[in-house]
Amino acid sequence: MTQELTGAGIVIKALVDQGVDVVFGYPGGAVLPIYDELFKQNALRHVLVRHEQGAVHAAEGYARSTGKVGVVLVTSGPGATNAVTGLTDALMDSIPVVCLTGQVPTHLIGNDAFQEADTVGITRPCTKHNYLVKDIADLPRVMHEAFYVARSGRPGPVVVDLPKDILQGKGAYPDGIDVERRSYKPQTTPDADRIEQAVALMASAKRPLFYCGGGVINSGPEASALLTEFVRMTGFPCTLTLMGLGAMPASDPHFLGMLGMHGTYEANLAMHDCDVMINIGARFDDRVTGRLTAFSPNSKKIHVDIDPSSINKNVRVDLPVVGDVKLVLEAMIAAWKRTKARPDAAALAEWWRSIEQWRGRDCLRYKNSDKIIKPQYALQRLQAAIGDRDFYVTTEVGQHQMWAAQFLRFEKPNRWMTSGGLGTMGYGLPAAVGVQMAHPDALVVDVAGEASILMNIQEMSTAVQYKLPVKIFILNNQWMGMVRQWQELLHGGRYSESYTESLPDFVKLAEAFGAVGLRAQKPDELDDVIREMIAVKAPVIVDCCVDQTENCFPMIPSGAAHNEMLLGPDDVAKPVSEEGMVLV
Amino acid sequence: MEAIERHTISVLVDNEAGVLARVIGLFSGRGYNIESLTVAEVDMARHLSRITIVTSGTPMIIEQIKAQLGRLVPVHRVSDLTNEGPHLERELALVKVNGTGDKRIESLRIADIFRARVVDSTLESFVFEMTGSPEKLNAFINLMQPLGLVDVSRTGVVAIARGPEAI
Ligand SMILES: Cc1ncc(C[n+]2csc(CCOP(=O)(O)OP(=O)(O)O)c2C)c(N)n1
Ligand SMILES: [Mg+2]
């Protein structure tokens, strides 16, 4: 039955009908009608963040840990502009988010009204799609279409800009809203011929390698289960991107670790030397490929992606397969079984022998100390303390992020939330808030750097208000460590502005927020501090004081190839090429 | 290095607010060339517009441009007329030439050869209207240069495939 509602009422009804249970937001004049409706109902929970960027990252954390669409509600003008970093982050990492922004009333649009910003103009390049609702008759369809667009195909953020007069006007909310657009039809079912060709190519491989990414996670947990099944069935090695960690269990012997700039020796050399590469849901990002002209020079490349524009964007591939990873893997597994594919066992054994040799280099090895906490050791102790418990990790951006990717072990998808594409410092804490909202009883850790954490530290207040026991594990090296590392290796040790002066006392800071603060300064204090951090049923900040000079290895310097990796401090970096120096 | 190619691409889109900004933003944001771009509604009942873009790039870039266009939510179809076989390209120009005496007569004579029509006239000026391929328009405009050319307005290319197939 069609109902007559206010615009704000339509917004709330559409959210409830979409199965939304939590909204991350911050009020303001333009969205007061929505806040008024929120006040009158109980179906939706609202989490009051302390900065709109935090709202978007929280929604991302929620989305990545549940597979559902994350929802944000912010006001016009500064509310919307504050959300821009989060939206860009969600776009780069293909995270489904719907962000509702208030707008000045339609008759004032374009007049430089108070708190007016051209939100659809500003967010056009940082959303998958956006809408400005100028007629209340469009509102129900736009709301539902926004969710459909955000979650279907390659997921991404969608903005719905809502002028205040639309929110206050009255309109119909019809039954059965059709969100199918004539124009937007993502291809999910792969082409059957391509599947046959892909499987035939795989069966002919002598040095095969699976290279899989966030697309597997986005396709849902079944896709990860299928990937694991397929990897084991074929006996091929598999590496995962930063975004893909957890898509197959880290404990599986077929898993070679993460690849790319700070990936493992075995993963990167396998990429360089493979003869058939099976890319599933990864996008040949520059952090992964290194110097393009030297990237995996002798391989035939299969590329599975739901987004046709990812194919042949950076790397020319031999066999593109457009489709949803889950459906593609189902089809590939069926074809593999049906054709009774038997790859050359002797060649495969030889390939694994090379890989085991590379593995033998133990590339993540570091020199431990009993006087000073090494950041890698801190993460190993964290992993040990977690044991078999289910846990969720978010990170900030920097060395600590790469060490977390290298040293923490993800057995399941949707457990690892990090800002990959945009590399947003300040992501981890609000993302952890979002994860903990979705999983109230789970262990949620934000592995942080002391510089990054200050970028959205205000969200401590949110964590305390909603009794979200997030654990902020700061690997405090007193430096913007990743910046310092580049300056050391690439800029002659001129440490320009990378020392983090005047840091707060993080223990007192935690206490000031009403949270718990802990500190570890010596290796032998670590285990107790970590144990207490996990045990406390409240938000915790751990100030883990680590070696200030430690660098993150292995490292492929910008502009270098996979086989030109630096394995440790004793590997002297070759002077980086001019092309390399201009790279980020 | 792959050779740079010029392609004419037709894009059928929902005629809704912001759609042109999305297309233009895509080109500027990703650093693609636009040689010309035209847009107008072509199906009033279904509110569809047709955008004709002339662009240039390596084959890999041209493929990227098409894939990126295809990804925009209001885009129905992307058709690479250059790849899909013979097609027609037309452009309209309005060309203002000021002059008197011999130059004025010469401009009229050339306009006649090019089948340009006089659509406005004063004692010291003409406005010619001319339709044709961009190359033909260029040739005409170049010839008008020494004869008192003062103003040109061009529509950019519209294009359509030859034969019975529709986009
Ligand atoms: C918002 C933002 N600004 C700047 C950067 C550039 N950046 C990358 S890592 C880094 C340093 C991070 O320092 P910290 O959080 O202490 O982490 P560490 O590398 O020391 O582990 C900076 C400044 C960024 N990624 N994001
Ligand atoms: Mg630091």
Coordinates of C-alpha atoms in Angstrom, one line a residue, chain A:
Chain A
M1 CA 0.0 0.0 0.0
T2 CA 1.3 3.4 -1.0
Q3 CA 2.0 5.6 2.1
E4 CA 2.1 9.3 2.3
L5 CA 5.3 10.4 4.2
T6 CA 7.6 13.3 4.7
G7 CA 10.8 13.2 2.7
A8 CA 12.7 12.5 5.9
G9 CA 10.2 9.7 6.7
I10 CA 10.8 8.2 3.2
V11 CA 14.5 8.3 3.9
I12 CA 14.1 6.4 7.1
K13 CA 11.6 3.9 5.7
A14 CA 13.9 3.2 2.7
L15 CA 16.8 2.6 5.1
V16 CA 14.7 0.2 7.2
D17 CA 13.4 -1.6 4.1
Q18 CA 17.0 -2.0 2.9
G19 CA 17.8 -3.9 6.1
V20 CA 20.0 -1.1 7.5
D21 CA 20.5 -1.4 11.3
V22 CA 23.1 1.2 12.0
V23 CA 23.8 4.7 10.6
F24 CA 27.0 6.6 11.2
G25 CA 26.4 10.3 11.3
Y26 CA 26.7 13.8 12.5
P27 CA 23.8 16.3 12.6
G28 CA 23.4 19.8 11.3
G29 CA 20.8 22.2 10.1
A30 CA 20.1 20.7 6.7
V31 CA 19.5 17.1 8.0
L32 CA 17.5 18.1 11.1
P33 CA 14.3 16.6 9.6
I34 CA 16.0 13.2 9.3
Y35 CA 17.4 13.4 12.9
D36 CA 13.8 14.3 14.0
E37 CA 12.5 11.1 12.3
L38 CA 15.4 9.1 13.8
F39 CA 14.3 10.3 17.2
K40 CA 10.9 8.9 16.7
Q41 CA 11.8 5.3 15.8
N42 CA 13.7 2.3 17.1
A43 CA 14.5 0.2 14.1
L44 CA 17.7 2.1 13.2
R45 CA 20.6 2.8 15.5
H46 CA 22.5 6.0 15.0
V47 CA 26.2 6.2 16.0
L48 CA 27.3 9.8 16.6
V49 CA 30.8 10.1 15.3
R50 CA 33.1 13.0 16.1
H51 CA 34.0 14.0 12.6
E52 CA 32.3 13.2 9.3
Q53 CA 35.4 11.5 7.9
G54 CA 35.2 9.1 10.8
A55 CA 31.6 8.4 9.8
V56 CA 32.6 7.2 6.4
H57 CA 35.5 5.1 7.6
A58 CA 33.2 3.6 10.3
A59 CA 30.7 2.7 7.6
E60 CA 33.6 1.2 5.6
G61 CA 34.7 -0.9 8.5
Y62 CA 31.1 -2.0 9.0
A63 CA 30.7 -2.8 5.3
R64 CA 34.0 -4.7 5.0
S65 CA 33.5 -6.8 8.1
T66 CA 29.9 -7.7 7.2
G67 CA 29.6 -7.6 3.4
K68 CA 26.6 -5.2 3.9
V69 CA 26.3 -1.6 2.7
G70 CA 27.6 0.9 5.2
V71 CA 25.4 4.0 5.8
V72 CA 26.5 7.6 6.5
L73 CA 24.4 10.6 7.3
V74 CA 25.9 14.1 7.3
T75 CA 24.8 17.6 7.0
S76 CA 25.3 20.0 4.1
G77 CA 28.4 22.1 3.4
P78 CA 31.2 21.2 5.8
G79 CA 29.5 17.9 6.7
A80 CA 29.6 16.8 3.1
T81 CA 33.2 18.2 2.4
N82 CA 34.5 16.4 5.6
A83 CA 33.1 13.2 4.1
V84 CA 35.1 13.5 0.9
T85 CA 38.3 11.7 2.1
G86 CA 36.2 8.7 3.3
L87 CA 34.3 8.6 0.0
T88 CA 37.5 8.6 -2.0
D89 CA 38.8 5.9 0.2
A90 CA 35.7 3.7 -0.3
L91 CA 35.9 4.3 -4.1
M92 CA 39.5 3.3 -4.3
D93 CA 38.9 0.1 -2.3
S94 CA 35.5 -0.7 -3.8
I95 CA 33.6 -0.6 -0.5
P96 CA 29.8 -0.3 -0.6
V97 CA 28.7 2.8 1.2
V98 CA 25.6 5.0 0.9
C99 CA 26.2 8.5 2.2
L100 CA 23.2 10.8 2.7
T101 CA 24.1 14.4 2.7
G102 CA 21.9 17.4 3.7
Q103 CA 21.6 20.2 1.2
V104 CA 20.1 23.7 1.4
P105 CA 16.6 24.0 0.1
T106 CA 16.2 23.7 -3.7
H107 CA 15.3 27.3 -4.2
L108 CA 18.6 28.4 -2.6
I109 CA 20.8 26.0 -4.5
G110 CA 23.4 28.1 -6.4
N111 CA 23.0 31.2 -4.2
D112 CA 25.9 30.6 -1.9
A113 CA 23.5 30.0 0.9
F114 CA 24.7 29.2 4.4
Q115 CA 26.4 25.8 4.5
E116 CA 25.9 25.3 0.8
A117 CA 28.4 23.3 -1.1
D118 CA 28.1 21.8 -4.6
T119 CA 28.1 18.3 -3.1
V120 CA 27.2 16.4 -6.2
G121 CA 29.9 18.4 -8.1
I122 CA 32.5 17.8 -5.4
T123 CA 31.7 14.1 -5.0
R124 CA 31.2 13.2 -8.6
P125 CA 34.8 12.0 -9.1
C126 CA 35.0 10.3 -5.7
T127 CA 31.8 8.3 -5.8
K128 CA 30.6 5.4 -8.0
H129 CA 27.4 7.5 -8.5
N130 CA 25.6 10.4 -6.9
Y131 CA 22.2 11.9 -6.9
L132 CA 20.7 15.3 -6.1
V133 CA 17.0 14.8 -5.3
K134 CA 15.0 17.8 -6.6
D135 CA 11.6 16.2 -6.7
I136 CA 10.2 14.2 -3.8
A137 CA 8.5 11.9 -6.2
D138 CA 12.0 10.6 -7.1
L139 CA 13.1 10.1 -3.5
P140 CA 11.9 6.5 -2.9
R141 CA 13.4 5.2 -6.1
V142 CA 16.7 7.1 -5.6
M143 CA 17.1 5.8 -2.1
H144 CA 16.7 2.2 -3.2
E145 CA 18.7 2.6 -6.4
A146 CA 21.6 4.1 -4.3
F147 CA 21.8 0.8 -2.4
Y148 CA 21.6 -1.2 -5.5
V149 CA 24.3 0.7 -7.2
A150 CA 26.6 0.7 -4.1
R151 CA 26.5 -3.1 -3.7
S152 CA 26.1 -4.4 -7.2
G153 CA 28.9 -4.9 -9.8
R154 CA 32.1 -3.4 -8.5
P155 CA 30.9 -2.0 -5.2
G156 CA 31.5 1.7 -4.2
P157 CA 30.3 4.7 -2.5
V158 CA 27.1 6.5 -3.5
V159 CA 26.0 9.9 -2.4
V160 CA 22.4 11.0 -2.1
D161 CA 22.1 14.8 -1.7
L162 CA 18.9 15.8 0.0
P163 CA 17.7 19.4 0.0
K164 CA 15.9 20.4 3.2
D165 CA 12.6 21.3 1.5
I166 CA 12.5 17.8 0.0
L167 CA 13.0 16.3 3.4
Q168 CA 10.2 18.4 4.8
G169 CA 7.8 18.0 1.9
K170 CA 5.3 15.2 1.6
G171 CA 5.4 12.4 -0.9
A172 CA 4.3 8.9 -1.7
Y173 CA 6.3 5.8 -0.7
P174 CA 5.0 3.1 -3.1
D175 CA 5.2 -0.6 -2.7
G176 CA 7.6 -2.7 -4.8
I177 CA 10.1 -0.2 -6.0
D178 CA 12.0 -1.3 -9.1
V179 CA 15.6 -0.3 -8.9
E180 CA 16.8 -2.0 -12.1
R181 CA 18.1 0.6 -14.5
R182 CA 18.0 0.2 -18.2
S183 CA 21.5 1.6 -18.4
Y184 CA 23.4 0.0 -15.5
K185 CA 23.8 -3.8 -16.0
P186 CA 27.0 -5.2 -14.5
Q187 CA 28.0 -8.5 -16.0
T188 CA 28.2 -11.2 -13.3
T189 CA 28.0 -14.4 -15.3
P190 CA 31.2 -15.1 -17.1
D191 CA 31.4 -16.0 -20.7
A192 CA 31.5 -19.9 -20.9
D193 CA 34.2 -19.9 -23.7
R194 CA 36.5 -17.8 -21.6
I195 CA 36.2 -20.2 -18.7
E196 CA 37.1 -23.1 -21.0
Q197 CA 40.1 -21.2 -22.3
A198 CA 41.2 -20.2 -18.9
V199 CA 41.1 -23.7 -17.5
A200 CA 42.9 -25.1 -20.6
L201 CA 45.6 -22.5 -20.1
M202 CA 45.9 -23.3 -16.4
A203 CA 46.1 -27.0 -17.2
S204 CA 49.0 -26.4 -19.6
A205 CA 51.0 -24.4 -17.0
K206 CA 54.4 -25.3 -15.7
R207 CA 54.9 -22.5 -13.3
P208 CA 51.4 -21.3 -12.4
L209 CA 50.4 -18.7 -9.8
F210 CA 47.2 -17.4 -8.4
Y211 CA 47.3 -13.7 -7.7
C212 CA 44.1 -12.7 -5.9
G213 CA 42.7 -9.5 -4.4
G214 CA 39.9 -7.7 -2.8
G215 CA 37.5 -8.7 -5.5
V216 CA 37.4 -12.2 -3.9
I217 CA 36.5 -10.7 -0.6
N218 CA 33.9 -8.4 -2.2
S219 CA 32.2 -11.4 -3.9
G220 CA 31.4 -12.8 -0.5
P221 CA 32.7 -15.5 1.8
E222 CA 31.6 -18.3 -0.6
A223 CA 34.0 -16.9 -3.1
S224 CA 36.9 -17.2 -0.6
A225 CA 35.8 -20.8 0.2
L226 CA 35.8 -21.6 -3.6
L227 CA 39.2 -20.0 -4.1
T228 CA 40.7 -22.1 -1.3
E229 CA 39.1 -25.2 -2.8
F230 CA 40.3 -24.4 -6.3
V231 CA 43.9 -23.6 -5.1
R232 CA 44.0 -26.9 -3.2
M233 CA 42.5 -28.8 -6.1
T234 CA 45.0 -27.5 -8.6
G235 CA 48.0 -27.6 -6.2
F236 CA 49.1 -24.2 -7.5
P237 CA 50.7 -21.5 -5.3
C238 CA 48.7 -18.5 -4.4
T239 CA 49.6 -14.9 -3.4
L240 CA 47.2 -12.3 -2.1
T241 CA 47.2 -8.5 -2.4
L242 CA 46.9 -6.2 0.6
M243 CA 43.2 -6.0 -0.1
G244 CA 42.8 -9.8 -0.5
L245 CA 44.3 -11.0 2.8
G246 CA 42.0 -13.6 4.3
A247 CA 40.6 -14.7 0.9
M248 CA 42.5 -18.0 1.6
P249 CA 43.8 -19.1 5.0
A250 CA 47.2 -17.8 5.8
S251 CA 48.1 -21.2 7.3
D252 CA 47.5 -23.0 4.0
P253 CA 50.9 -24.2 2.6
H254 CA 49.8 -23.0 -0.9
F255 CA 49.8 -19.4 0.4
L256 CA 53.0 -17.5 -0.4
G257 CA 52.1 -14.4 1.6
M258 CA 51.3 -10.9 0.3
L259 CA 53.0 -9.6 -2.8
G260 CA 54.0 -6.2 -3.9
M261 CA 56.2 -3.4 -2.6
H262 CA 56.4 -4.9 0.9
G263 CA 55.4 -8.4 -0.1
T264 CA 57.3 -11.6 0.5
Y265 CA 60.4 -12.7 -1.5
E266 CA 58.6 -15.9 -2.6
A267 CA 55.5 -14.2 -3.7
N268 CA 57.3 -11.5 -5.7
L269 CA 59.7 -13.9 -7.3
A270 CA 56.9 -16.3 -8.2
M271 CA 55.1 -13.4 -9.9
H272 CA 58.2 -12.6 -11.8
D273 CA 58.9 -16.1 -12.9
C274 CA 55.5 -17.7 -13.4
D275 CA 54.3 -18.8 -16.8
V276 CA 50.6 -18.7 -16.2
M277 CA 49.2 -16.0 -13.9
I278 CA 45.6 -16.3 -12.7
N279 CA 44.6 -12.9 -11.4
I280 CA 41.3 -13.1 -9.6
G281 CA 39.8 -9.9 -8.4
A282 CA 43.0 -7.9 -8.3
R283 CA 43.8 -4.8 -10.4
F284 CA 47.5 -4.8 -11.2
D285 CA 48.0 -1.8 -8.9
D286 CA 51.4 0.0 -9.1
R287 CA 52.2 -1.2 -5.6
V288 CA 51.9 -4.7 -6.9
T289 CA 53.5 -4.6 -10.3
G290 CA 56.6 -2.5 -9.6
R291 CA 58.2 -1.4 -12.9
L292 CA 55.7 -2.3 -15.5
T293 CA 58.1 -3.1 -18.3
A294 CA 59.7 -5.8 -16.1
F295 CA 56.5 -7.1 -14.6
S296 CA 56.1 -10.9 -14.9
P297 CA 57.7 -10.8 -18.4
N298 CA 57.1 -14.4 -19.4
S299 CA 53.6 -15.2 -18.2
K300 CA 50.3 -15.7 -19.9
K301 CA 47.9 -13.7 -17.9
I302 CA 44.3 -14.5 -17.0
H303 CA 42.4 -11.7 -15.4
V304 CA 39.0 -12.2 -13.7
D305 CA 37.3 -8.9 -12.8
I306 CA 33.7 -7.7 -12.5
D307 CA 34.8 -4.3 -13.8
P308 CA 35.7 -4.4 -17.5
S309 CA 37.6 -1.1 -17.1
S310 CA 40.1 -2.9 -14.8
I311 CA 41.1 -5.1 -17.7
N312 CA 44.1 -4.0 -19.8
K313 CA 44.2 -0.8 -17.7
N314 CA 47.8 -1.2 -16.5
V315 CA 48.9 -4.5 -17.8
R316 CA 47.9 -6.2 -21.0
V317 CA 46.4 -9.6 -20.3
D318 CA 45.9 -12.6 -22.6
L319 CA 42.6 -13.8 -21.3
P320 CA 40.1 -11.4 -19.7
V321 CA 37.1 -12.9 -17.9
V322 CA 34.5 -10.4 -16.9
G323 CA 32.2 -11.7 -14.1
D324 CA 31.6 -12.0 -10.4
V325 CA 34.4 -14.0 -8.7
K326 CA 32.1 -16.5 -7.1
L327 CA 30.3 -17.4 -10.3
V328 CA 33.6 -17.4 -12.2
L329 CA 35.2 -19.8 -9.6
E330 CA 32.2 -22.1 -9.7
A331 CA 32.5 -22.3 -13.4
M332 CA 36.2 -22.8 -13.4
I333 CA 36.1 -25.5 -10.8
A334 CA 33.4 -27.3 -12.7
A335 CA 35.4 -27.0 -15.9
W336 CA 38.6 -28.2 -14.2
K337 CA 36.8 -31.3 -12.9
R338 CA 34.9 -32.0 -16.1
T339 CA 38.0 -31.7 -18.3
K340 CA 40.0 -33.8 -15.8
A341 CA 42.7 -31.3 -16.0
R342 CA 46.1 -32.8 -15.2
P343 CA 48.9 -30.2 -15.2
D344 CA 52.5 -31.4 -15.7
A345 CA 53.2 -32.8 -12.3
A346 CA 57.0 -32.9 -12.7
A347 CA 57.0 -29.3 -13.8
L348 CA 54.8 -28.3 -10.9
A349 CA 57.0 -30.1 -8.4
E350 CA 60.1 -28.3 -9.9
W351 CA 58.2 -25.0 -9.5
W352 CA 57.4 -25.7 -5.9
R353 CA 61.1 -26.6 -5.3
S354 CA 62.1 -23.1 -6.5
I355 CA 59.4 -21.6 -4.4
E356 CA 60.6 -23.5 -1.3
Q357 CA 64.1 -22.2 -2.0
W358 CA 62.8 -18.7 -2.0
R359 CA 60.8 -19.4 1.1
G360 CA 63.9 -20.6 2.7
R361 CA 65.3 -17.1 2.6
D362 CA 62.8 -16.3 5.4
C363 CA 62.4 -12.8 4.1
L364 CA 60.5 -11.5 7.0
R365 CA 63.3 -12.3 9.4
Y366 CA 64.5 -9.5 11.5
K367 CA 67.1 -9.0 14.2
N368 CA 65.2 -9.2 17.5
S369 CA 66.5 -7.5 20.7
D370 CA 65.9 -8.0 24.4
K371 CA 66.4 -4.3 25.1
I372 CA 64.1 -2.6 22.7
I373 CA 60.8 -3.8 21.2
K374 CA 61.0 -4.5 17.6
P375 CA 57.7 -3.7 15.9
Q376 CA 57.6 -7.1 14.1
Y377 CA 58.1 -8.8 17.5
A378 CA 55.2 -6.8 19.0
L379 CA 52.9 -8.0 16.2
Q380 CA 54.1 -11.6 16.6
R381 CA 53.3 -11.4 20.3
L382 CA 49.9 -9.9 19.5
Q383 CA 49.2 -12.8 17.1
A384 CA 50.4 -15.3 19.7
A385 CA 48.1 -13.8 22.4
I386 CA 45.2 -13.8 20.0
G387 CA 45.7 -17.5 19.3
D388 CA 42.8 -19.2 17.7
R389 CA 40.3 -16.6 18.6
D390 CA 38.4 -14.9 15.8
F391 CA 39.6 -11.4 15.5
Y392 CA 39.3 -8.3 13.3
V393 CA 42.1 -5.9 12.5
T394 CA 42.1 -2.5 11.1
T395 CA 45.2 -0.4 10.5
E396 CA 46.3 3.1 9.9
V397 CA 48.8 3.8 7.2
G398 CA 52.6 3.5 7.3
Q399 CA 55.2 0.9 8.3
H400 CA 53.0 -0.5 11.0
Q401 CA 50.3 -1.3 8.3
M402 CA 52.8 -3.2 6.2
W403 CA 54.1 -5.1 9.2
A404 CA 50.6 -6.0 10.2
A405 CA 50.0 -7.3 6.7
Q406 CA 53.2 -9.3 6.9
F407 CA 53.0 -10.7 10.4
L408 CA 49.3 -11.1 11.3
R409 CA 47.7 -14.3 9.9
F410 CA 44.2 -14.1 8.5
E411 CA 42.4 -17.4 8.2
K412 CA 39.1 -15.9 7.0
P413 CA 37.8 -13.1 4.8
N414 CA 36.3 -9.9 6.2
R415 CA 38.7 -9.8 9.1
W416 CA 41.2 -7.4 7.7
M417 CA 40.3 -3.8 7.1
T418 CA 43.0 -1.4 5.8
S419 CA 43.1 1.6 3.5
G420 CA 44.8 0.1 0.4
G421 CA 44.1 2.3 -2.6
L422 CA 44.1 5.7 -1.0
G423 CA 46.4 5.0 1.9
T424 CA 44.5 7.2 4.3
M425 CA 46.1 7.9 7.6
G426 CA 43.3 8.1 10.2
Y427 CA 41.4 5.2 8.7
G428 CA 41.9 2.6 11.4
L429 CA 40.3 3.9 14.5
P430 CA 36.9 4.9 12.9
A431 CA 37.0 1.7 10.8
A432 CA 37.4 -0.2 14.1
V433 CA 34.4 1.6 15.5
G434 CA 32.4 0.4 12.6
V435 CA 33.7 -3.1 12.8
Q436 CA 32.9 -3.3 16.5
M437 CA 29.4 -2.0 16.0
A438 CA 28.8 -4.9 13.7
H439 CA 30.5 -7.4 15.9
P440 CA 30.0 -6.2 19.5
D441 CA 31.6 -9.2 21.1
A442 CA 34.6 -9.7 18.8
L443 CA 38.2 -8.7 19.4
V444 CA 38.8 -5.7 17.2
V445 CA 42.3 -4.3 17.0
D446 CA 43.5 -1.1 15.2
V447 CA 47.2 -1.5 14.5
A448 CA 48.3 2.1 14.5
G449 CA 51.2 4.4 14.1
E450 CA 51.6 7.4 16.5
A451 CA 51.3 9.9 13.7
S452 CA 48.3 8.3 12.0
I453 CA 46.3 7.8 15.1
L454 CA 46.2 11.5 15.8
M455 CA 44.4 12.1 12.5
N456 CA 41.1 10.8 13.8
I457 CA 41.8 10.5 17.5
Q458 CA 38.5 12.2 18.3
E459 CA 36.7 8.9 17.5
M460 CA 38.0 7.7 20.9
S461 CA 35.0 9.6 22.2
T462 CA 32.7 7.6 20.0
A463 CA 34.2 4.4 21.1
V464 CA 33.7 5.3 24.8
Q465 CA 30.2 6.6 24.3
Y466 CA 29.0 3.4 22.7
K467 CA 31.1 1.1 24.9
L468 CA 33.0 -0.2 21.9
P469 CA 36.0 -2.1 23.3
V470 CA 38.3 -1.4 20.4
K471 CA 42.0 -2.0 21.0
I472 CA 44.3 0.6 19.6
F473 CA 47.7 -0.9 19.4
I474 CA 50.1 1.9 18.6
L475 CA 53.5 0.9 17.3
N476 CA 55.1 4.1 18.5
N477 CA 58.4 4.8 16.7
Q478 CA 58.1 8.6 17.2
W479 CA 58.5 9.0 13.4
M480 CA 56.4 9.0 10.4
G481 CA 58.2 5.8 9.9
M482 CA 57.3 5.1 6.3
V483 CA 58.3 8.7 5.4
R484 CA 61.5 8.4 7.3
Q485 CA 62.3 5.1 5.6
W486 CA 61.9 6.6 2.1
Q487 CA 64.0 9.6 3.2
E488 CA 66.7 7.2 4.4
L489 CA 66.7 5.1 1.3
L490 CA 65.9 7.6 -1.4
H491 CA 66.6 11.1 -0.1
G492 CA 70.1 10.8 1.4
G493 CA 68.9 10.6 5.0
R494 CA 67.5 14.1 5.0
Y495 CA 64.7 13.7 7.5
S496 CA 62.6 16.6 6.5
E497 CA 59.6 17.0 8.8
S498 CA 59.1 13.3 9.5
Y499 CA 59.9 13.3 13.2
T500 CA 56.7 13.4 15.3
E501 CA 57.6 16.1 17.8
S502 CA 55.5 16.9 20.9
L503 CA 53.5 13.7 20.9
P504 CA 50.9 13.4 23.6
D505 CA 51.2 11.0 26.4
F506 CA 49.0 8.3 24.9
V507 CA 48.2 6.7 28.3
K508 CA 47.0 9.9 29.7
L509 CA 45.2 10.7 26.4
A510 CA 43.3 7.4 26.7
E511 CA 42.4 8.2 30.3
A512 CA 41.3 11.7 29.3
F513 CA 38.8 10.1 26.9
G514 CA 37.6 7.8 29.6
A515 CA 39.4 4.8 28.1
V516 CA 42.2 2.6 29.3
G517 CA 45.8 3.5 28.6
L518 CA 48.7 0.9 28.7
R519 CA 52.3 1.2 27.8
A520 CA 55.0 -1.3 26.9
Q521 CA 58.6 -0.1 26.8
K522 CA 60.6 -3.3 27.1
P523 CA 60.2 -6.6 25.2
D524 CA 59.5 -8.4 28.5
E525 CA 56.6 -6.1 29.3
L526 CA 54.8 -6.9 26.0
D527 CA 53.0 -10.1 26.8
D528 CA 51.4 -8.7 30.0
V529 CA 50.3 -5.5 28.3
I530 CA 48.8 -7.4 25.3
R531 CA 47.0 -9.8 27.6
E532 CA 45.6 -6.9 29.6
M533 CA 44.6 -5.1 26.4
I534 CA 42.6 -8.1 25.2
A535 CA 41.1 -8.7 28.6
V536 CA 39.8 -5.2 29.3
K537 CA 36.2 -4.7 28.3
A538 CA 36.7 -1.1 27.3
P539 CA 38.4 0.9 24.6
V540 CA 42.1 0.6 25.1
I541 CA 45.1 2.5 23.8
V542 CA 48.4 0.7 24.0
D543 CA 51.5 2.8 23.6
C544 CA 53.9 0.3 22.4
C545 CA 57.3 2.0 22.3
V546 CA 59.2 0.4 19.5
D547 CA 62.6 0.8 17.8
Q548 CA 62.7 4.1 16.1
T549 CA 65.0 3.1 13.3
E550 CA 63.5 -0.1 12.1
N551 CA 62.7 -0.3 8.4
C552 CA 60.1 -2.4 6.7
F553 CA 61.5 -5.1 4.4
P554 CA 61.4 -6.7 1.9
M555 CA 61.0 -3.6 -0.2
I556 CA 60.7 -3.1 -3.9
P557 CA 61.9 0.5 -4.4
S558 CA 59.7 2.5 -6.7
G559 CA 60.5 1.9 -10.3
A560 CA 62.3 -1.4 -9.6
A561 CA 61.2 -4.9 -10.7
H562 CA 60.1 -7.8 -8.5
N563 CA 63.5 -9.4 -8.8
E564 CA 65.2 -6.2 -7.6
M565 CA 63.9 -6.5 -4.1
L566 CA 65.8 -5.2 -1.0
L567 CA 65.6 -7.9 1.6
G568 CA 67.1 -6.1 4.6
P569 CA 69.3 -3.3 5.9
D570 CA 72.4 -4.9 4.4
D571 CA 71.0 -4.8 0.9
V572 CA 72.2 -1.4 -0.4
A573 CA 69.6 0.2 -2.5
K574 CA 70.8 0.8 -6.1
P575 CA 70.3 4.4 -6.9
V576 CA 66.7 4.7 -7.9
S577 CA 66.1 5.6 -11.5
E578 CA 64.8 9.0 -12.5
E579 CA 61.5 7.4 -13.4
G580 CA 61.5 5.7 -10.0
M581 CA 62.1 8.9 -8.2
V582 CA 59.0 10.6 -9.6
L583 CA 56.8 7.7 -8.5
V584 CA 54.8 7.9 -5.3

